[in-house]
Short mmCIF file of C-alpha atoms in Angstrom, two decimals:
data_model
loop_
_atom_site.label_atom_id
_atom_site.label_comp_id
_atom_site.label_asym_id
_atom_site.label_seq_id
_atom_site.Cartn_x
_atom_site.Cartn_y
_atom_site.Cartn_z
CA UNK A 1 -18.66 -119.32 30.66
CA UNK A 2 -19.46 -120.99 33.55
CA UNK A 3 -22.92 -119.05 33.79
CA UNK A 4 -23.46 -121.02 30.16
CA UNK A 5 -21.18 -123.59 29.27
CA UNK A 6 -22.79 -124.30 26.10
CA UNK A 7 -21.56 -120.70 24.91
CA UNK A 8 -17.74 -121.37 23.42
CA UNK A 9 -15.81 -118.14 24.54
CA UNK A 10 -13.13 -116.00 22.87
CA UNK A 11 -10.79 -113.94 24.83
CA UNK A 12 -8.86 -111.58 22.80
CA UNK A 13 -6.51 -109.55 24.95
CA UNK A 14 -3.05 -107.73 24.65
CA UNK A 15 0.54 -108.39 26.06
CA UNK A 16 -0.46 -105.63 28.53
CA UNK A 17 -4.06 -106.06 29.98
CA UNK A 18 -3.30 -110.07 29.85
CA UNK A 19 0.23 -110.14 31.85
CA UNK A 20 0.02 -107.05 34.30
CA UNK A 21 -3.34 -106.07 34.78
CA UNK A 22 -5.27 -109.84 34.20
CA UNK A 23 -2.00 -111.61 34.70
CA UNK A 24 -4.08 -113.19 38.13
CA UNK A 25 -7.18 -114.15 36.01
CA UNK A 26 -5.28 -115.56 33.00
CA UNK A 27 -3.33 -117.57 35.82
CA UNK A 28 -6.29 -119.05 37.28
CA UNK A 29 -8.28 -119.68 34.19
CA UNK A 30 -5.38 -121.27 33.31
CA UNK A 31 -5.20 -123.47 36.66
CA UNK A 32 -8.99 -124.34 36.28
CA UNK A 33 -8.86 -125.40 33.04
CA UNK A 34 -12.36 -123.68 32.32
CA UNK A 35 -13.14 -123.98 28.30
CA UNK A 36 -11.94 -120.64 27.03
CA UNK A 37 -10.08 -119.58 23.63
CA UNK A 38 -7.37 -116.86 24.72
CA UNK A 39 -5.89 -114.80 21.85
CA UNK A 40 -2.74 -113.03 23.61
CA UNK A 41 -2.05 -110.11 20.67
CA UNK A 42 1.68 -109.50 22.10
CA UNK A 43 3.07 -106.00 20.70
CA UNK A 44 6.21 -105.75 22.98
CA UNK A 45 4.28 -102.78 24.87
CA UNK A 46 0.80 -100.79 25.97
CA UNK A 47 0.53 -99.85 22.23
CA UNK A 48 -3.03 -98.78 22.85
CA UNK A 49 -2.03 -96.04 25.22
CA UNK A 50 1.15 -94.42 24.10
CA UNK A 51 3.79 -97.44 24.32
CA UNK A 52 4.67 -98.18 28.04
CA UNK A 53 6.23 -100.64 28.87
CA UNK A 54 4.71 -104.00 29.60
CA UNK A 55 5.59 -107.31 30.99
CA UNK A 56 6.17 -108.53 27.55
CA UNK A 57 8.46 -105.59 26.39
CA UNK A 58 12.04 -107.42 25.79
CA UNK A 59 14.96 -106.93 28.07
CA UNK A 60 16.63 -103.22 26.70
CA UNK A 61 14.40 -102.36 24.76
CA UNK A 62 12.90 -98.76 24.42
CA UNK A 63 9.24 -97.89 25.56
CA UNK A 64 7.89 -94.66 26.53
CA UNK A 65 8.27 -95.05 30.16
CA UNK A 66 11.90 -96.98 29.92
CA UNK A 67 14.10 -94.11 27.58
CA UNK A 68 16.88 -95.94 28.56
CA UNK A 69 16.47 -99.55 28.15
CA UNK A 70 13.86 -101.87 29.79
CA UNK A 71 15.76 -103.10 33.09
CA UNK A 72 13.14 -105.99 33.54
CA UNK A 73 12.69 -109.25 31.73
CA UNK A 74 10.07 -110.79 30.02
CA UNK A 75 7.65 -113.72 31.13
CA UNK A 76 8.03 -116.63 29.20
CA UNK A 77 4.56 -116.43 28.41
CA UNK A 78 3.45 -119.70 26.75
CA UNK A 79 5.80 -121.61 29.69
CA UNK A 80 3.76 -120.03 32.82
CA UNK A 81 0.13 -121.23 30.92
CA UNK A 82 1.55 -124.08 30.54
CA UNK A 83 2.41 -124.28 34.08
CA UNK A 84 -0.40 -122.80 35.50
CA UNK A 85 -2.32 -125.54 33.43
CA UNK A 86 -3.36 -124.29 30.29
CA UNK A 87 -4.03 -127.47 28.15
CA UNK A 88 -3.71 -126.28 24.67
CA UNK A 89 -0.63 -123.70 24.43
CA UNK A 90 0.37 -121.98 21.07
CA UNK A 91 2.23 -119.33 19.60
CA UNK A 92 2.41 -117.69 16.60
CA UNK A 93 3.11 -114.41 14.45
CA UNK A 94 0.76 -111.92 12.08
CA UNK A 95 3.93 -113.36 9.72
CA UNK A 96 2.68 -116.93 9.60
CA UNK A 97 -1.09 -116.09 8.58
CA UNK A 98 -2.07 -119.94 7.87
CA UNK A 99 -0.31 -121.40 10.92
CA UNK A 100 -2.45 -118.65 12.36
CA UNK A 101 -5.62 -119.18 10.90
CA UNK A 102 -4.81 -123.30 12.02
CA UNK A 103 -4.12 -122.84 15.23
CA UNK A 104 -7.18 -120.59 15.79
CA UNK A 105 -9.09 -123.36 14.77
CA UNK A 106 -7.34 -125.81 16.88
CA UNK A 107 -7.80 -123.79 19.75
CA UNK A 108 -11.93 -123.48 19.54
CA UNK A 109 -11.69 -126.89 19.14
CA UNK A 110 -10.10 -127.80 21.99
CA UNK A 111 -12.40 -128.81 25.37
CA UNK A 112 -9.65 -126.93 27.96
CA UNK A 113 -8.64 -123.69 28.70
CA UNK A 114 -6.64 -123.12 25.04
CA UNK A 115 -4.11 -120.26 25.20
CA UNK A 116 -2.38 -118.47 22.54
CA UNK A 117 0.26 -115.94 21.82
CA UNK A 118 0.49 -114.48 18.81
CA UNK A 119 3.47 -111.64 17.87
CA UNK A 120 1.54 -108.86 16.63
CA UNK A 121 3.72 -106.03 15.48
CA UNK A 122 2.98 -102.30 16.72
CA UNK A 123 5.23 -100.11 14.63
CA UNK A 124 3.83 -96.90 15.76
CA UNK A 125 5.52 -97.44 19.54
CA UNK A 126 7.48 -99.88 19.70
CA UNK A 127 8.93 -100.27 16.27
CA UNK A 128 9.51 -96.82 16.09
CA UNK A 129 11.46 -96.17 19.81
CA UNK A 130 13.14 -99.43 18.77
CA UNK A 131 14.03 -98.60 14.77
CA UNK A 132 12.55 -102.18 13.89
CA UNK A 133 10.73 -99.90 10.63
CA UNK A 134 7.43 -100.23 8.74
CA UNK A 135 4.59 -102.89 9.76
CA UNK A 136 5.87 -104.99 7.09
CA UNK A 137 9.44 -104.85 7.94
CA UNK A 138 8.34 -105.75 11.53
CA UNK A 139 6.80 -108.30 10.13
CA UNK A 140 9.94 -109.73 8.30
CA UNK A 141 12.14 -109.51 11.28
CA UNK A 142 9.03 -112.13 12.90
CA UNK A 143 9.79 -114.38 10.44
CA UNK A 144 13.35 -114.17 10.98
CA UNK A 145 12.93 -114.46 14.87
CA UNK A 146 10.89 -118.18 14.75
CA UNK A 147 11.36 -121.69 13.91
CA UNK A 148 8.94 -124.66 13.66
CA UNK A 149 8.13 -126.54 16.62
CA UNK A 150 8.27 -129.25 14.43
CA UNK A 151 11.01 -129.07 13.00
CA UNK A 152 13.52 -128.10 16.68
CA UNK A 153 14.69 -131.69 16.37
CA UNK A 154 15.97 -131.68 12.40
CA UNK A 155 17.74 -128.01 13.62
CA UNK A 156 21.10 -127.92 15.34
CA UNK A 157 21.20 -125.42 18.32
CA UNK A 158 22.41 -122.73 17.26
CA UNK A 159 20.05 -122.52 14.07
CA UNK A 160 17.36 -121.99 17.07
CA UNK A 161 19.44 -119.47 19.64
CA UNK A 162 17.51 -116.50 20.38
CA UNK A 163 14.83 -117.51 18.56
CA UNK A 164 11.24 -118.67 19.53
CA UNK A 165 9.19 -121.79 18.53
CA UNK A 166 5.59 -121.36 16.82
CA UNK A 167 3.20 -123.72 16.46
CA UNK A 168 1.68 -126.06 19.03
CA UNK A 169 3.45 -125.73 22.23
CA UNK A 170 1.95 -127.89 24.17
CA UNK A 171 -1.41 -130.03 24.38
CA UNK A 172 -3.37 -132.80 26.98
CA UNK A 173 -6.90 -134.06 27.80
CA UNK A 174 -7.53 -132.90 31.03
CA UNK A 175 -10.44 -132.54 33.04
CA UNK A 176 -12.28 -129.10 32.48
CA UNK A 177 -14.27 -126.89 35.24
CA UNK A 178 -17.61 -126.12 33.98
CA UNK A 179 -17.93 -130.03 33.15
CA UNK A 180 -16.56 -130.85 36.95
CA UNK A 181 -18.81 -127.96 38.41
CA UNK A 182 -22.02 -129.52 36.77
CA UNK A 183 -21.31 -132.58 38.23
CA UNK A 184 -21.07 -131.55 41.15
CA UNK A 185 -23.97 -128.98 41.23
CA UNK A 186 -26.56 -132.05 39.88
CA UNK A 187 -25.06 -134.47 42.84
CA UNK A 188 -26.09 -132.08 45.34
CA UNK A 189 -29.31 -131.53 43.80
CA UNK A 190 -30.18 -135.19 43.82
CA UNK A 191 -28.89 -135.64 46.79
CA UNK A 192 -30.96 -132.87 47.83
CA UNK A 193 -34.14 -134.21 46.46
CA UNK A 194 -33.36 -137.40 48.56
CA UNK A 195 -33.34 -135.95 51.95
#
């Protein structure tokens, strides 16, 4: 991106390879602000390589490498972006297809780095160590796991416990990096061509 900033960039990336193993570079592409699209497909585990466990697995639930329970808990993903400095956060499910499709949208759109996580359901691992069924019944239970960020206000609390908001988290104008890097690279070049 920064080698061409006129290119608009798409990361698509699992729960695993995006929180463990490019946690540090989602942080601090985050931080910068640099004009990215992040797609964060979170299936609950490593669901390309057998079902291990990954940060985003929930607290007790089964993976290949935890038989007995995950002991760890889970990021709250769309909170660190946010606070790393992510200025467009999202979330949604495979369940809410034209929230999906919106938000997509909203997230090329946006001049920032645009982050968002979308549960993605992985019944051959984690669906099946955890009995949650078919990919459509995984589905179902994603629908029955969310509410509408727009609509947490109209709900009383306990229609929302243990549940998780989709929608548009979060959103600001902010200064982005490849915009503050050019700036900076032509003021030294004039400034150059002065001396």
């Amino acid at each position: 991106k920064l080698a061409n900033p006129e290119l608009k960039v798409v990361v698509i990336m699992g729960d695993g390879d995006g929180t463990a193993i490019g946690g540090n570079h989602l942080i601090h592409a985050a931080r910068r602000n640099i004009d990215l699209s992040v797609l964060l497909l979170n299936n609950n585990n490593y669901g390309m390589t057998s079902g291990q466990v990954s940060p985003m697995t929930p607290h007790g639930a089964y993976a290949s490498t935890s038989p007995f329970g995950n002991m760890e808990h889970v990021f709250e993903l769309c909170d660190m972006v946010k606070s790393a400095g992510a200025t467009y956060v999202g979330r949604t499910t495979v369940y809410h297809y034209p929230q999906a499709a919106k938000l997509i949208a909203e997230a090329m759109a946006h001049k920032g780095f645009a982050f968002l996580e979308f549960y993605f359901q992985c019944p051959t691992y984690f669906g099946r160590f955890n009995k949650w069924g078919s990919a459509t019944e995984m589905m179902d239970r994603y629908k029955a796991m969310t509410y509408n960020v727009r609509l947490a206000d109209q709900m009383q609390a306990e229609e929302k416990a243990g549940k998780y908001p989709v929608g548009v988290l979060h959103q600001e104008v902010r200064d982005e990096f490849c915009e503050k890097y050019e700036a900076l690279r032509q003021s030294l070049q004039k400034k150059g061509g002065e001396a």
